[in-house]
Short mmCIF file of C-alpha atoms and ligand atoms in Angstrom, two decimals:
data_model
loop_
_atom_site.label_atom_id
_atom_site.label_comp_id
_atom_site.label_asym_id
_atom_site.label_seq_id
_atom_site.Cartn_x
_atom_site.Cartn_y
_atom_site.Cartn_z
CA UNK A 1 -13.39 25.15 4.47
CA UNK A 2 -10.63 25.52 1.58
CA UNK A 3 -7.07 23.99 2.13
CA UNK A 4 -5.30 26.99 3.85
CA UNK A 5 -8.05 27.84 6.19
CA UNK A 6 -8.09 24.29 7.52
CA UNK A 7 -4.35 24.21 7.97
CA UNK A 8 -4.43 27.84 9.56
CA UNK A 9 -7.31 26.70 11.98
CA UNK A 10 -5.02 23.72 12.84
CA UNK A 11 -2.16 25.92 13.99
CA UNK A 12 -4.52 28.32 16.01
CA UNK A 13 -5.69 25.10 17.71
CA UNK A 14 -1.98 24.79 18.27
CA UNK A 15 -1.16 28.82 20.05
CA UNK A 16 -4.38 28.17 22.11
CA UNK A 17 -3.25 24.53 23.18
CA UNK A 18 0.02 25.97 24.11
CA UNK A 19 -0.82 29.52 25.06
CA UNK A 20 1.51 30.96 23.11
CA UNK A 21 0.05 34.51 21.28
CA UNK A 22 1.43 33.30 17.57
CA UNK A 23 3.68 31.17 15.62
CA UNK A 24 6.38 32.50 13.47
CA UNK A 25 6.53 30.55 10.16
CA UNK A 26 9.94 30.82 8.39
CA UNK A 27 10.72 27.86 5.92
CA UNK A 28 9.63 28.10 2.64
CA UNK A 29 8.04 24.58 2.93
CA UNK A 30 5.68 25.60 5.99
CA UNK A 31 5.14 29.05 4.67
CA UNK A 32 4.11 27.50 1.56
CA UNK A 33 1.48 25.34 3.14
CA UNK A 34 0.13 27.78 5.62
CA UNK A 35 -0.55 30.38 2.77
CA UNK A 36 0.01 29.64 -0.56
CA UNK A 37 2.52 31.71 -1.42
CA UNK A 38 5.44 30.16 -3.86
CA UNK A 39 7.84 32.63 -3.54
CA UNK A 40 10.40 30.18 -1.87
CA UNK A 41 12.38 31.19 0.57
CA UNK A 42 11.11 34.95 0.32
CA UNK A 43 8.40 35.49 3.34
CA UNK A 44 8.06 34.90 6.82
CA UNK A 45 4.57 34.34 8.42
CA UNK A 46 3.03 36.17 11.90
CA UNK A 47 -0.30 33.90 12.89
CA UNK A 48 -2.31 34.91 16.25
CA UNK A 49 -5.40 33.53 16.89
CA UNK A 50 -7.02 36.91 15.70
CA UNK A 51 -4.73 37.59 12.06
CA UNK A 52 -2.34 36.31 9.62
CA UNK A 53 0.29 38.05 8.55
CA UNK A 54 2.81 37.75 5.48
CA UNK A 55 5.99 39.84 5.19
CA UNK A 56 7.34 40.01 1.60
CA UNK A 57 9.13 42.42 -0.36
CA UNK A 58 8.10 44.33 -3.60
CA UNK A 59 9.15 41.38 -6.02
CA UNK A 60 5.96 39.77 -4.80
CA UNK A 61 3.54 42.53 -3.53
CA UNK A 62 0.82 41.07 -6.65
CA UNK A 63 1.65 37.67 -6.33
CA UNK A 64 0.94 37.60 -2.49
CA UNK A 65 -1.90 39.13 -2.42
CA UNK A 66 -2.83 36.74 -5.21
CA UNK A 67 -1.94 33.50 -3.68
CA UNK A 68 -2.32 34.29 0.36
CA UNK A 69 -5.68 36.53 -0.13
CA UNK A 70 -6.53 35.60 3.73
CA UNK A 71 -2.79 37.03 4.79
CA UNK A 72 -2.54 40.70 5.59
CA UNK A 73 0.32 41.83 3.69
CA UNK A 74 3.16 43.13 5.69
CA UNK A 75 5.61 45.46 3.28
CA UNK A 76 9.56 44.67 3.76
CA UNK A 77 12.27 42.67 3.96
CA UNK A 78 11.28 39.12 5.46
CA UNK A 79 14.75 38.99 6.94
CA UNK A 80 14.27 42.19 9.22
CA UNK A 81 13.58 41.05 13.09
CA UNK A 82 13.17 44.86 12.89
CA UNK A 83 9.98 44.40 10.94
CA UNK A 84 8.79 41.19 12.90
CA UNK A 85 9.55 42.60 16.49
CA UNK A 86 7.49 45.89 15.46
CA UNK A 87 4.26 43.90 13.98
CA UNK A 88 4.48 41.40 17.07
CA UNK A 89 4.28 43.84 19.29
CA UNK A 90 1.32 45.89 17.86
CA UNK A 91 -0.67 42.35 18.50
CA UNK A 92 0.60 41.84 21.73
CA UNK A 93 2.62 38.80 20.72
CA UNK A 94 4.89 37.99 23.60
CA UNK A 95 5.48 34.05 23.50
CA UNK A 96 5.46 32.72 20.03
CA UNK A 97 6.25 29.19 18.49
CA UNK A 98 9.33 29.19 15.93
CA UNK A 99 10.53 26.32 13.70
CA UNK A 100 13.02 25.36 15.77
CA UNK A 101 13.84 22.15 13.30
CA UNK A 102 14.17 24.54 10.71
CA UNK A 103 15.46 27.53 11.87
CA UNK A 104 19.79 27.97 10.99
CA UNK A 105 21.23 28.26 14.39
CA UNK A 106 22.73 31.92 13.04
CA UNK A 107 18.90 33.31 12.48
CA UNK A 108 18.55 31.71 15.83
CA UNK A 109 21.03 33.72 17.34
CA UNK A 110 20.33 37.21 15.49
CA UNK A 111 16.72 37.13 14.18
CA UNK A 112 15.04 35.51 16.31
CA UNK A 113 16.73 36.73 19.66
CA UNK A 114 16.51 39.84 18.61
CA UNK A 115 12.26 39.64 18.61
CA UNK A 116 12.60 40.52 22.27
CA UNK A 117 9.68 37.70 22.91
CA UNK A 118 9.63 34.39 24.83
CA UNK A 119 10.73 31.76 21.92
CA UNK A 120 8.96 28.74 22.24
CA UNK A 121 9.94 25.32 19.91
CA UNK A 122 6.97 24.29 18.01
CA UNK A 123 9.29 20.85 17.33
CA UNK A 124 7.58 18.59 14.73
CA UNK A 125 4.18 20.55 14.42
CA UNK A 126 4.46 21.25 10.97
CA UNK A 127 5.40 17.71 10.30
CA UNK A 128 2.57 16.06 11.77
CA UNK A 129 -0.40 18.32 10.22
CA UNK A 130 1.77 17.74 7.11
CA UNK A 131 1.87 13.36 7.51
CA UNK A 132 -2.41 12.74 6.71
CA UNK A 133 -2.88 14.53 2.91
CA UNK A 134 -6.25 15.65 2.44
CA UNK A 135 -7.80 14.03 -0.92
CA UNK A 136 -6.90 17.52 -2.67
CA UNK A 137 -3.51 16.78 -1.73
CA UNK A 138 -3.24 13.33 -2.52
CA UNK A 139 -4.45 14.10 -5.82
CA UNK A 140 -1.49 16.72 -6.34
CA UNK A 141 0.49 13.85 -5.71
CA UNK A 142 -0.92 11.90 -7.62
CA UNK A 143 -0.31 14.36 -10.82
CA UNK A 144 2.55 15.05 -10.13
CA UNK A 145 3.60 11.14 -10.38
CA UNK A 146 1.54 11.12 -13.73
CA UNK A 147 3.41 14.25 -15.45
CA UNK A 148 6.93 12.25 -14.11
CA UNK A 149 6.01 8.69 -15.51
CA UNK A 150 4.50 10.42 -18.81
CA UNK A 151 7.99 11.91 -18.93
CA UNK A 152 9.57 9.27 -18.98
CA UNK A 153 7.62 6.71 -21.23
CA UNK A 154 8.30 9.89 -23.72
CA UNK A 155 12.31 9.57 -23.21
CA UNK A 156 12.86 5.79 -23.31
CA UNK A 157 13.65 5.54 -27.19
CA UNK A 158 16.43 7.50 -25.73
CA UNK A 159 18.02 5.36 -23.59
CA UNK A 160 20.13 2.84 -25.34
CA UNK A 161 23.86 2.53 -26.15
CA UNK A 162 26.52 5.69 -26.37
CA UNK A 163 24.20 8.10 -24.56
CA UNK A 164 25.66 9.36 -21.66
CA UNK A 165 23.98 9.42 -17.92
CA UNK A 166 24.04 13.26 -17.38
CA UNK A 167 22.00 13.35 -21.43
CA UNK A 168 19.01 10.71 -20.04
CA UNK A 169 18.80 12.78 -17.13
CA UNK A 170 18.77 16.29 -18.97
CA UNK A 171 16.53 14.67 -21.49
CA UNK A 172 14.06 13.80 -18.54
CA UNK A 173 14.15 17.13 -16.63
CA UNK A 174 13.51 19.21 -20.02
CA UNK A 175 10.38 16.71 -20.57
CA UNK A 176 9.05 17.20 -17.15
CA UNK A 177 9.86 21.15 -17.21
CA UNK A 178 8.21 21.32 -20.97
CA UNK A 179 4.88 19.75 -19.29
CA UNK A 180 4.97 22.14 -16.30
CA UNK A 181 6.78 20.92 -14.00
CA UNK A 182 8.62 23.86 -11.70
CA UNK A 183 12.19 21.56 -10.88
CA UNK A 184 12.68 18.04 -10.72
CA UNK A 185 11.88 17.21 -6.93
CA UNK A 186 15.89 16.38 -6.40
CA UNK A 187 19.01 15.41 -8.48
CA UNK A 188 17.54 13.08 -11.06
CA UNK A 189 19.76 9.82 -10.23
CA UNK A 190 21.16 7.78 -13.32
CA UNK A 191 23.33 4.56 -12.62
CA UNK A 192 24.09 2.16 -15.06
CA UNK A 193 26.14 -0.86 -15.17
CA UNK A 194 28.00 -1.51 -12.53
CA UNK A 195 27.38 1.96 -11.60
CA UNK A 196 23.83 0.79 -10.78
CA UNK A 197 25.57 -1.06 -6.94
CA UNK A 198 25.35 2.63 -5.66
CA UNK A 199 21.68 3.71 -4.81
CA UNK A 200 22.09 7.11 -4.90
CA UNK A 201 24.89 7.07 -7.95
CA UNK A 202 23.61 10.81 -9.17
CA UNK A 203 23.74 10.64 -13.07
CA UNK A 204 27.51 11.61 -14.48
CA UNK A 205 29.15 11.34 -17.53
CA UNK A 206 29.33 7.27 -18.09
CA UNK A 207 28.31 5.98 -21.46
CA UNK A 208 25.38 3.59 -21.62
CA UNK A 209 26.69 0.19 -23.02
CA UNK A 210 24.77 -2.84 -24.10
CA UNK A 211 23.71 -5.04 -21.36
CA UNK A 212 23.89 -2.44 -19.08
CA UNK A 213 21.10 -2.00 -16.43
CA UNK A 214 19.91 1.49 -15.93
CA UNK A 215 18.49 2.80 -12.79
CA UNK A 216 16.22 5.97 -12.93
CA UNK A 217 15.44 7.40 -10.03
CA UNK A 218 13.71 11.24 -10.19
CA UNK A 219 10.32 12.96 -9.63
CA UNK A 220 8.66 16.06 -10.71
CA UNK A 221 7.85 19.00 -8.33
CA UNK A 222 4.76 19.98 -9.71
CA UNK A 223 1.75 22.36 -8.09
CA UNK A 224 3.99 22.15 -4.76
CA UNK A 225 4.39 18.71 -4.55
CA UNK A 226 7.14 16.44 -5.18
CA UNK A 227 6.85 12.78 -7.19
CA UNK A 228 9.09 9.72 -6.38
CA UNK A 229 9.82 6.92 -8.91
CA UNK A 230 12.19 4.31 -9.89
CA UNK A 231 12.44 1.93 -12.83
CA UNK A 232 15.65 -0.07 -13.50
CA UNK A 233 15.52 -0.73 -17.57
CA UNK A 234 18.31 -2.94 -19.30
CA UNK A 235 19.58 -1.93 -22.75
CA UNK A 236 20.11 -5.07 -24.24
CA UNK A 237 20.14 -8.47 -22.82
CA UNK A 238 20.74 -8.27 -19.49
CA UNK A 239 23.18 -11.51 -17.30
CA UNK A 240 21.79 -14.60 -15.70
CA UNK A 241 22.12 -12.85 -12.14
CA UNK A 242 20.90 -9.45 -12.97
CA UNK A 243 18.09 -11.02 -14.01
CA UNK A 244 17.42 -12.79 -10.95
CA UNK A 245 18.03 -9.80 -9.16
CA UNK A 246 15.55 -7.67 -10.92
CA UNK A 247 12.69 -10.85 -10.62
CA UNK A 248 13.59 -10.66 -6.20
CA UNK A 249 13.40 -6.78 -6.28
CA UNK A 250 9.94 -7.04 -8.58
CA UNK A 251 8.59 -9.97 -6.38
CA UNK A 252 9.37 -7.57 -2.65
CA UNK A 253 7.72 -4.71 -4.03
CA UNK A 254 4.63 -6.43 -5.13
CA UNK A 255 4.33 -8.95 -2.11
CA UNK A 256 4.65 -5.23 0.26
CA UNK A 257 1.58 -3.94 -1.81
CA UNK A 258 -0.53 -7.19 -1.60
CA UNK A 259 0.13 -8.19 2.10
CA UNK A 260 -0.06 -4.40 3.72
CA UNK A 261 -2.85 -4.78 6.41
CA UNK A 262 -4.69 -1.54 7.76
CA UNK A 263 -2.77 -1.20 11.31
CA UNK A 264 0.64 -2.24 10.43
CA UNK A 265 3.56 -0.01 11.52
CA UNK A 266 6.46 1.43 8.88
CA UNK A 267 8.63 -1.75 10.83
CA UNK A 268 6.27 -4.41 9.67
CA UNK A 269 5.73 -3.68 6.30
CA UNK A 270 9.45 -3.24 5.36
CA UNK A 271 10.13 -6.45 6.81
CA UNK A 272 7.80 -8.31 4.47
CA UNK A 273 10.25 -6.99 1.25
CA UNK A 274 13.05 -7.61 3.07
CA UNK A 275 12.43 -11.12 4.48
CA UNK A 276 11.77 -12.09 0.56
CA UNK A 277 14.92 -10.46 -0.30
CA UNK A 278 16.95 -12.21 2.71
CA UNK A 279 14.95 -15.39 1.38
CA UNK A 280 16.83 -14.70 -2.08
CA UNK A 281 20.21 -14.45 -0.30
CA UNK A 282 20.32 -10.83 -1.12
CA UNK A 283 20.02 -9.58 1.97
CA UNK A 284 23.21 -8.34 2.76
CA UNK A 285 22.47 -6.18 -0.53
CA UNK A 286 19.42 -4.35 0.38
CA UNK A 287 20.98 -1.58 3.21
CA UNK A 288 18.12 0.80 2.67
CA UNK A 289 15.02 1.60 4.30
CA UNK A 290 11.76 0.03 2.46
CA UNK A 291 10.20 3.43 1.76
CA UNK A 292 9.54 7.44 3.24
CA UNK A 293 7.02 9.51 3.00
CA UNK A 294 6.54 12.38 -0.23
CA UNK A 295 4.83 15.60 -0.01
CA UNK A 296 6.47 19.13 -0.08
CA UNK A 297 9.91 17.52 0.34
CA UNK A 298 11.26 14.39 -1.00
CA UNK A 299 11.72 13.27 2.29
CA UNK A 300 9.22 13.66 4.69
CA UNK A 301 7.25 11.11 7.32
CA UNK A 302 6.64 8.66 8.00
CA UNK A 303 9.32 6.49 7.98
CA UNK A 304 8.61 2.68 6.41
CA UNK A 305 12.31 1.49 7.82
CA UNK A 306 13.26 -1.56 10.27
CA UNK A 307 12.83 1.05 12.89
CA UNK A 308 9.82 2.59 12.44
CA UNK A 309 6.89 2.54 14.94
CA UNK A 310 4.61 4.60 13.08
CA UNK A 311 1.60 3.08 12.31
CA UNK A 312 0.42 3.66 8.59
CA UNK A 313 -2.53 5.51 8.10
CA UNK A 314 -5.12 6.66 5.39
CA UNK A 315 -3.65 9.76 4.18
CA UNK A 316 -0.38 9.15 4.34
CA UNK A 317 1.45 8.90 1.08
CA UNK A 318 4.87 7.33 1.22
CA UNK A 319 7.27 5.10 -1.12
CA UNK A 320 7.42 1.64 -1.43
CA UNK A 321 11.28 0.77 -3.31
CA UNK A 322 13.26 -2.35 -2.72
CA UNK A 323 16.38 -2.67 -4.27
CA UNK A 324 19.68 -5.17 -4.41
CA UNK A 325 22.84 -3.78 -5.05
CA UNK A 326 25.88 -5.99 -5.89
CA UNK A 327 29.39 -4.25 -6.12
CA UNK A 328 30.57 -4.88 -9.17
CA UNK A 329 27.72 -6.57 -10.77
CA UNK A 330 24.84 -3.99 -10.78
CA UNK A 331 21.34 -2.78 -8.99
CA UNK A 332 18.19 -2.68 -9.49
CA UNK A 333 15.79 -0.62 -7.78
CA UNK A 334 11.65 -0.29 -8.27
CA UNK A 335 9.73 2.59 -6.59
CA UNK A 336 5.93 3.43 -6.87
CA UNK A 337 4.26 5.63 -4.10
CA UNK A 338 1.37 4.37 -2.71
CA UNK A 339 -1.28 5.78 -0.32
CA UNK A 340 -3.91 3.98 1.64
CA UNK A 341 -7.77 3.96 1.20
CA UNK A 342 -10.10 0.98 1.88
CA UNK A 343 -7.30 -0.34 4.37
CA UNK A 344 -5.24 -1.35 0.97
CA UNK A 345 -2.26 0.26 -0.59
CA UNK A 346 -3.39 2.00 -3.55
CA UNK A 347 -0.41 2.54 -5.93
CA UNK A 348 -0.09 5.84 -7.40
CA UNK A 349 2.40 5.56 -9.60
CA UNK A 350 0.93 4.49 -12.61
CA UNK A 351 2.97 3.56 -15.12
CA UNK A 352 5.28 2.00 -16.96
CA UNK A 353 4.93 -1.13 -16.17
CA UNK A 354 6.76 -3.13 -13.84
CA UNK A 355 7.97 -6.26 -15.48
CA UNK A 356 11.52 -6.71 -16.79
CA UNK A 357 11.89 -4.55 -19.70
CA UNK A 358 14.53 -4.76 -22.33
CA UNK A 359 15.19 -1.54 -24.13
ZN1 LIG B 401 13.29 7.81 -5.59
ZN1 LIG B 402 12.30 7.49 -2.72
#
């Protein structure tokens, strides 16, 4: 059984588990990975037990029935409850799941009250069939981090002095676009100098200058899947402390990949970073969680944070990205995504390397 027909199986499991008579699928993530169809944002989904349905307009009539082959093709305006109220009731749908996480209160209120049916919240469904990646997907992930990293061994000649932030970052996105990337998974995030003591410092208009530390922190969404990574590079020689900084941040990482046990929970395995960054003395300067999980979003389970009970699981794919962040001296940050297979962390972030590297 492909991909779609698995995950469509899984969801029919779901209406008969429930007895519900359908599920109305309305985010462009879930509609996405229930049928194919990459038209974001543009079609709504009707599953039964019995049929699929996909409700699109005429800007994608060909690519619909090219990419959702096992969806009927409802003709329209995904928008109308009009057009969802009339198909639900020629299949006798009277209680049906909605994405109550990611439904807009407003659609709430109109659309979805307006279906004339008994709304039921499918909560985190779509979230949990989305955690354990089959290997096809893992290996979408794992292309996606290779067309990123490729990306950016290409631009580093480019980083150095008198380059601005908002150049390295347009310089990356037009490399990852150029090898087929769709969009950078999020706002490509550029901090240098002392710039680099805010984690999520979104690349502006500072100049690179030498000695600075430069944080790069971006990902390619590529074949429907987003990429995470983060290498801090220095351009020139970097200070006495950053470069004790950079050695903790290197050493957490890698001692998180070596000592992950099969079993351990997202709570356990960010405390053995951060207990050798506290050992440091730069705990204070580490606020963030260890790592998340990557698919479709950027963000997605499970959570590897001091609060996180989730135990980690083959199939899961999630990042692993220490960092230290001292105001007014600088950050460093390293991220790799990993996923687990022979109860080990296998790193899927290939390259470039991870040792201190002076541009
Ligand atoms: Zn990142
Ligand atoms: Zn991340």
């Amino acid at each position: 059984m492909d991909n779609i027909n698995m995950r469509v199986e899984k969801v029919r499991e779901y209406i008969k588990e429930k007895g519900l008579d359908g599920v109305i699928v309305s985010s462009w993530q879930n509609v996405w990975y229930l049928s194919g169809f990459t038209g974001y944002g543009d079609a709504a989904l009707l599953v039964t037990v019995e049929s699929a349905f996909i409700i699109t307009d005429s800007r994608y009539y060909v690519q619909a029935a090219e990419q959702s082959p096992d969806f009927e093709l409802v003709k329209g305006n995904c928008a109308s409850s009009k057009l969802m109220k009339d198909l639900m009731e020629k299949n006798s749908v009277k209680r049906v799941g909605y994405e109550n996480l990611a439904v807009l209160y407003s659609d709430y209120c109109g659309y979805y009250k307006a279906l004339d049916a008994v709304l039921c919240e499918i909560g985190d469904l779509f979230d949990r069939l989305r955690l354990i990646k089959s290997a096809e997907e893992i290996s979408a992930v794992e292309s996606s981090c290779d067309l990123a990293s490729d990306a950016l061994i290409r631009i580093l000649p480019e980083i150095k002095p008198g380059k601005t932030e908002i150049e390295i970052a347009a310089l990356l996105e037009y490399e990852m676009r150029v090898a087929g990337a769709e969009k950078p998974s999020f706002d490509t995030i550029i901090a240098s100098g002392i710039r680099g003591s805010m984690p999520h410092g979104t690349a502006g208009k500072k100049i690179i200058e030498p000695g600075d530390g430069v944080t790069i922190d971006f990902g390619a969404f590529y074949g429907g899947f987003c990429s995470d990574m983060t290498r801090t590079f220095f351009v020139g020689e970097p200070s006495g402390e950053m470069r004790r900084i950079y050695n903790v941040v290197m050493e957490a990482q890698q001692k998180a990949i070596d000592e992950f046990r099969y079993g351990m929970t997202g709570k356990e395995l960010d405390k053995i970073a951060r207990d050798c960054i506290t050992f440091a003395g730069y705990g204070e300067y580490f606020g963030h969680s260890l790592g998340h999980g990557v698919g479709i979003n950027i963000h997605e389970s499970p959570a590897v944070s001091p609060g996180s009970d989730t135990v980690l699981e083959p199939g899961m794919i999630f990042s692993i990205e220490p960092g230290v962040y001292v105001p007014n001296i600088g950050g460093v940050r390293i991220e790799d995504l990993v996923t687990i297979e022979n109860g080990k962390l296998r790193v899927l972030t290939k390259r470039p390397g991870k040792q201190l590297t002076v541009l």
